[in-house]
């Protein structure tokens, strides 16, 4: 009798083990099959604190997995049920449950592209960040203009104008403005090489002064190859104690500039009006790129003191006021008459 009972128990255990093995193999096979054949891409969000069960049911509702229960079992068997990371993910119905689970465990969240062109100021950068859906425009601008934020990223300035490096970035949604700002400043530090710091010191300039000058060069440059020449004009004027007399600085100091610079703007004092102040303005007027920074540090060797736009993106450079006035008549006044 005991032998029969033992045989029955063994048989049941064997059947149970076999059944469990079959179910496990079935689950593993299911884990490697996508929910659908037709590719449909979806943004899927795991909220902070959201558990495995709720996530599995949400995946099923979105058609990303065929069975929430099996997905839950898969995650628990792999001991990944407590490893899912909150964030926004980009999934497709052609992805397998195993791939979806792995992406959420690794935290490979969807990244949004943000491109900041050379010469953008803080107002324009804040608008670009908001347009990418990464932050509120007003809050970003407030953070970028805050001395506390500047101090937190070790920038010795009243705001971060000029230090949010122009580049293409990829950010997940949900970051706060200071984190986005810190990434851009980190990119600035990566671009501003140690050799450049030494060159700034050799020129008798602080990094802040170099960034300020580079921002003016950036705004004045239409043709990239002219950056070193434009830099040489500003360096020459600074050495001679001449005012820089550059329109972009005047424009920066005008609240709500309408795009039309007038004589009264040139004659109105602001800390940024280089027709009125001597030397550099108190800070950058935009974010210079690497080439503008390099030009500010390594200007061309010239004795030019003036330049005027030829209206084709390039400039005519002059050594004397007489040459400059002739160039103005040729390229500016003459064209207006025509």
Coordinates of C-alpha atoms in Angstrom, one line a residue:
X1 CA 0.0 0.0 0.0
X2 CA 2.8 2.4 0.9
X3 CA 4.6 1.5 -2.2
X4 CA 1.5 2.3 -4.3
X5 CA 1.1 5.6 -2.5
X6 CA 4.7 6.5 -3.0
X7 CA 4.4 5.7 -6.7
X8 CA 1.4 7.9 -7.1
X9 CA 3.1 10.8 -5.3
X10 CA 6.2 10.4 -7.5
X11 CA 4.0 10.2 -10.6
X12 CA 2.1 13.3 -9.6
X13 CA 5.4 15.1 -8.9
X14 CA 6.7 14.0 -12.3
X15 CA 3.6 15.2 -14.1
X16 CA 3.7 18.4 -12.2
X17 CA 7.4 19.0 -13.1
X18 CA 6.7 18.2 -16.7
X19 CA 3.7 20.5 -16.8
X20 CA 5.7 23.2 -15.2
X21 CA 8.5 22.7 -17.7
X22 CA 6.0 22.8 -20.6
X23 CA 4.4 26.0 -19.1
X24 CA 7.9 27.5 -18.7
X25 CA 8.9 26.7 -22.3
X26 CA 5.6 28.1 -23.5
X27 CA 6.2 31.3 -21.5
X28 CA 9.8 31.6 -22.9
X29 CA 8.4 31.1 -26.4
X30 CA 5.7 33.7 -25.8
X31 CA 8.4 36.1 -24.4
X32 CA 10.1 36.1 -27.7
X33 CA 7.0 36.7 -29.9
X34 CA 5.8 40.3 -30.6
X35 CA 2.2 41.2 -29.8
X36 CA 1.4 42.1 -33.4
X37 CA 2.7 41.7 -36.9
X38 CA 1.9 45.3 -38.1
X39 CA 4.3 47.8 -36.8
X40 CA 2.6 50.5 -34.6
X41 CA 4.9 52.8 -32.6
X42 CA 3.7 54.2 -29.3
X43 CA 5.0 56.4 -26.5
X44 CA 4.5 54.5 -23.3
X45 CA 5.0 56.1 -19.9
X46 CA 5.8 54.5 -16.5
X47 CA 4.9 57.0 -13.8
X48 CA 7.1 57.3 -10.7
X49 CA 6.0 54.6 -8.2
X50 CA 4.0 52.6 -10.7
X51 CA 4.2 48.9 -10.0
X52 CA 4.7 45.9 -12.3
X53 CA 1.0 44.9 -12.3
X54 CA -0.3 48.3 -13.4
X55 CA 2.5 48.5 -16.0
X56 CA 1.7 45.1 -17.4
X57 CA -2.1 45.9 -17.7
X58 CA -1.2 49.3 -19.4
X59 CA 1.0 47.5 -21.9
X60 CA -1.8 45.1 -22.7
X61 CA -4.3 48.0 -23.2
X62 CA -1.9 49.7 -25.6
X63 CA -1.5 46.4 -27.6
X64 CA 2.2 46.2 -26.8
X65 CA 1.9 42.8 -25.0
X66 CA -0.8 40.2 -25.6
X67 CA -1.1 39.0 -22.0
X68 CA -0.6 41.1 -18.8
X69 CA -0.5 38.1 -16.5
X70 CA 2.2 36.3 -18.6
X71 CA 4.2 39.5 -18.7
X72 CA 4.0 39.8 -14.9
X73 CA 5.1 36.2 -14.5
X74 CA 8.0 36.7 -16.9
X75 CA 9.3 39.8 -15.0
X76 CA 9.1 37.9 -11.7
X77 CA 10.8 34.8 -12.9
X78 CA 13.6 37.0 -14.3
X79 CA 13.7 38.8 -10.9
X80 CA 13.1 42.1 -12.7
X81 CA 9.7 43.0 -11.2
X82 CA 11.2 45.6 -8.9
X83 CA 13.7 47.0 -11.4
X84 CA 11.4 48.9 -13.9
X85 CA 12.5 52.5 -14.2
X86 CA 10.0 55.4 -14.5
X87 CA 10.1 57.4 -17.7
X88 CA 8.8 57.8 -21.3
X89 CA 9.5 54.9 -23.7
X90 CA 9.2 54.5 -27.4
X91 CA 7.8 51.0 -28.1
X92 CA 6.6 49.2 -31.2
X93 CA 4.1 46.4 -31.5
X94 CA 6.8 44.4 -33.3
X95 CA 8.9 44.3 -30.1
X96 CA 8.9 41.2 -28.0
X97 CA 7.8 41.2 -24.4
X98 CA 11.4 40.3 -23.4
X99 CA 12.7 43.4 -25.3
X100 CA 10.1 45.7 -23.8
X101 CA 11.0 44.4 -20.3
X102 CA 14.7 44.8 -20.9
X103 CA 14.3 48.4 -22.1
X104 CA 12.3 49.3 -19.0
X105 CA 14.8 47.7 -16.7
X106 CA 17.8 49.4 -18.4
X107 CA 15.9 52.7 -18.4
X108 CA 16.4 53.3 -22.1
X109 CA 13.9 56.1 -22.1
X110 CA 12.8 58.0 -25.2
X111 CA 15.1 61.0 -25.9
X112 CA 14.0 64.3 -27.5
X113 CA 16.3 66.1 -29.9
X114 CA 17.2 69.7 -29.0
X115 CA 19.4 71.8 -31.3
X116 CA 20.7 75.1 -30.2
X117 CA 22.3 77.1 -33.0
X118 CA 25.4 79.4 -32.5
X119 CA 24.4 82.9 -31.6
X120 CA 21.2 82.1 -29.7
X121 CA 20.6 84.1 -26.6
X122 CA 18.8 82.9 -23.4
X123 CA 15.4 84.0 -24.6
X124 CA 15.8 82.0 -27.9
X125 CA 17.2 79.0 -26.1
X126 CA 14.3 78.9 -23.6
X127 CA 11.9 79.0 -26.5
X128 CA 13.7 76.1 -28.2
X129 CA 13.7 74.0 -25.0
X130 CA 10.0 74.7 -24.6
X131 CA 9.3 73.9 -28.3
X132 CA 11.0 70.5 -27.8
X133 CA 8.6 69.8 -24.9
X134 CA 11.4 69.6 -22.4
X135 CA 10.6 72.5 -20.0
X136 CA 8.4 75.5 -19.4
X137 CA 9.8 78.5 -21.2
X138 CA 9.4 81.0 -18.4
X139 CA 10.8 78.7 -15.7
X140 CA 13.7 77.7 -17.9
X141 CA 14.5 81.4 -18.5
X142 CA 14.2 82.2 -14.8
X143 CA 16.6 79.4 -13.9
X144 CA 19.1 80.4 -16.6
X145 CA 19.1 84.0 -15.5
X146 CA 19.4 83.2 -11.8
X147 CA 22.8 83.9 -10.1
X148 CA 22.1 80.9 -7.9
X149 CA 22.0 78.6 -10.9
X150 CA 25.2 80.1 -12.2
X151 CA 26.8 79.5 -8.9
X152 CA 25.6 75.9 -8.8
X153 CA 27.5 75.2 -12.1
X154 CA 30.5 77.2 -11.0
X155 CA 30.1 80.0 -13.5
X156 CA 31.2 83.4 -12.0
X157 CA 28.5 85.5 -13.6
X158 CA 25.1 86.9 -12.8
X159 CA 23.4 84.7 -15.4
X160 CA 24.3 81.9 -17.8
X161 CA 24.0 84.0 -20.9
X162 CA 26.8 82.8 -23.2
X163 CA 27.5 79.5 -21.3
X164 CA 24.7 77.3 -22.7
X165 CA 26.8 75.8 -25.4
X166 CA 25.3 75.6 -28.9
X167 CA 25.0 72.0 -29.9
X168 CA 22.5 69.2 -30.5
X169 CA 21.3 67.5 -27.3
X170 CA 19.1 64.5 -26.5
X171 CA 17.1 64.7 -23.3
X172 CA 14.3 62.6 -21.8
X173 CA 11.2 64.4 -20.7
X174 CA 10.8 65.0 -17.0
X175 CA 14.2 66.6 -16.3
X176 CA 14.1 69.9 -14.4
X177 CA 15.5 73.1 -16.0
X178 CA 18.7 73.2 -13.8
X179 CA 19.6 69.7 -15.0
X180 CA 19.2 70.7 -18.7
X181 CA 21.2 73.8 -18.0
X182 CA 24.0 71.9 -16.2
X183 CA 24.3 69.6 -19.2
X184 CA 24.8 72.6 -21.6
X185 CA 27.3 74.2 -19.3
X186 CA 29.2 70.9 -19.1
X187 CA 29.3 70.9 -22.9
X188 CA 30.7 74.5 -22.8
X189 CA 33.5 73.3 -20.4
X190 CA 34.3 70.4 -22.7
X191 CA 34.7 72.8 -25.6
X192 CA 36.7 75.4 -23.7
X193 CA 40.0 73.5 -23.7
X194 CA 42.7 74.0 -21.0
X195 CA 45.0 75.5 -23.6
X196 CA 42.3 78.1 -24.3
X197 CA 42.3 79.1 -20.6
X198 CA 46.1 79.5 -20.8
X199 CA 45.7 81.7 -23.9
X200 CA 43.1 83.8 -22.2
X201 CA 45.5 84.4 -19.4
X202 CA 48.2 85.3 -21.9
X203 CA 45.9 87.9 -23.4
X204 CA 45.2 89.3 -20.0
X205 CA 41.5 88.3 -20.3
X206 CA 39.2 86.3 -18.0
X207 CA 37.2 83.4 -19.4
X208 CA 34.1 85.6 -19.0
X209 CA 35.6 88.4 -21.1
X210 CA 36.6 85.8 -23.8
X211 CA 33.0 84.5 -23.8
X212 CA 31.7 88.0 -24.0
X213 CA 33.9 89.0 -26.9
X214 CA 33.2 85.7 -28.7
X215 CA 29.5 86.3 -28.4
X216 CA 29.9 89.6 -30.2
X217 CA 32.0 88.0 -32.9
X218 CA 29.4 85.3 -33.3
X219 CA 26.6 87.9 -33.8
X220 CA 28.7 90.0 -36.2
X221 CA 29.8 87.0 -38.4
X222 CA 27.9 86.2 -41.6
X223 CA 30.7 84.3 -43.3
X224 CA 32.5 81.8 -41.0
X225 CA 35.9 82.4 -42.5
X226 CA 35.7 86.1 -41.4
X227 CA 35.6 85.3 -37.6
X228 CA 39.4 85.7 -37.0
X229 CA 39.4 89.0 -39.0
X230 CA 36.4 90.4 -37.1
X231 CA 38.1 89.3 -33.9
X232 CA 41.2 91.2 -34.9
X233 CA 39.2 94.4 -35.4
X234 CA 37.8 94.2 -31.9
X235 CA 41.1 93.3 -30.3
X236 CA 42.8 96.2 -32.2
X237 CA 40.1 98.7 -31.0
X238 CA 40.3 97.5 -27.4
X239 CA 44.1 97.9 -27.4
X240 CA 43.7 101.5 -28.7
X241 CA 41.0 102.3 -26.2
X242 CA 38.4 102.8 -28.9
X243 CA 34.8 102.0 -28.4
X244 CA 33.7 98.7 -30.0
X245 CA 30.6 100.4 -31.6
X246 CA 28.9 97.1 -32.6
X247 CA 25.1 97.1 -33.2
X248 CA 24.4 93.6 -31.7
X249 CA 25.4 94.8 -28.3
X250 CA 23.0 97.8 -28.6
X251 CA 20.2 95.5 -29.7
X252 CA 20.8 93.2 -26.8
X253 CA 20.3 96.1 -24.4
X254 CA 16.9 97.1 -26.0
X255 CA 13.9 95.6 -24.3
X256 CA 11.4 94.2 -26.9
X257 CA 13.6 95.1 -29.9
X258 CA 11.3 95.2 -33.0
X259 CA 14.1 94.4 -35.5
X260 CA 14.7 98.0 -36.6
X261 CA 17.7 99.7 -35.0
X262 CA 17.4 103.5 -35.0
X263 CA 19.8 106.4 -34.3
X264 CA 18.1 107.0 -30.9
X265 CA 19.0 103.4 -29.9
X266 CA 22.7 104.1 -30.6
X267 CA 22.5 107.4 -28.6
X268 CA 20.7 105.9 -25.6
X269 CA 22.9 104.7 -22.8
X270 CA 22.6 101.1 -21.6
X271 CA 25.4 98.9 -20.1
X272 CA 25.5 97.1 -23.4
X273 CA 25.6 100.1 -25.7
X274 CA 29.2 99.9 -27.0
X275 CA 28.7 103.2 -28.8
X276 CA 28.5 104.7 -25.3
X277 CA 30.6 102.5 -23.1
X278 CA 34.3 101.8 -23.4
X279 CA 35.6 98.2 -23.5
X280 CA 33.5 95.1 -23.4
X281 CA 29.9 95.0 -22.2
X282 CA 29.3 93.4 -18.7
X283 CA 28.6 90.0 -20.2
X284 CA 27.9 87.9 -23.3
X285 CA 25.0 88.7 -25.6
X286 CA 24.5 85.2 -26.9
X287 CA 26.0 81.7 -26.9
X288 CA 29.1 81.6 -29.0
X289 CA 30.2 78.4 -30.7
X290 CA 33.7 76.9 -30.6
X291 CA 34.9 78.7 -33.7
X292 CA 33.9 82.1 -32.3
X293 CA 35.6 81.3 -29.0
X294 CA 38.7 80.3 -30.9
X295 CA 38.6 83.5 -32.9
X296 CA 38.4 85.6 -29.8
X297 CA 41.4 83.8 -28.4
X298 CA 43.4 83.6 -31.6
X299 CA 42.5 86.6 -33.8
X300 CA 44.0 87.2 -37.2
X301 CA 47.0 89.5 -37.3
X302 CA 45.8 92.7 -38.9
X303 CA 45.7 96.4 -38.5
X304 CA 42.0 96.7 -39.4
X305 CA 39.9 99.0 -37.1
X306 CA 36.6 99.0 -39.0
X307 CA 34.3 96.7 -41.0
X308 CA 31.0 97.2 -42.8
X309 CA 28.6 94.8 -44.2
X310 CA 28.6 94.2 -48.0
X311 CA 25.0 93.0 -47.7
X312 CA 26.0 89.5 -49.0
X313 CA 27.1 88.0 -45.6
X314 CA 30.7 89.3 -45.9
X315 CA 32.3 92.5 -44.8
X316 CA 34.7 95.2 -46.1
X317 CA 37.5 95.7 -43.7
X318 CA 39.3 99.1 -43.4
X319 CA 42.4 100.5 -41.6
X320 CA 41.4 104.1 -41.5
X321 CA 38.2 106.1 -40.9
X322 CA 38.6 107.5 -44.4
X323 CA 38.6 104.0 -46.0
X324 CA 35.7 103.0 -43.8
X325 CA 33.5 106.0 -44.8
X326 CA 34.2 105.2 -48.4
X327 CA 33.2 101.6 -47.8
X328 CA 30.0 102.7 -46.1
X329 CA 29.1 104.9 -49.0
X330 CA 29.8 102.1 -51.4
X331 CA 28.0 99.2 -49.7
X332 CA 25.4 100.9 -47.5
X333 CA 24.4 104.4 -48.6
X334 CA 24.9 103.8 -52.3
X335 CA 22.7 100.7 -52.2
X336 CA 20.0 102.6 -50.3
X337 CA 19.9 105.2 -53.1
X338 CA 19.6 102.6 -55.8

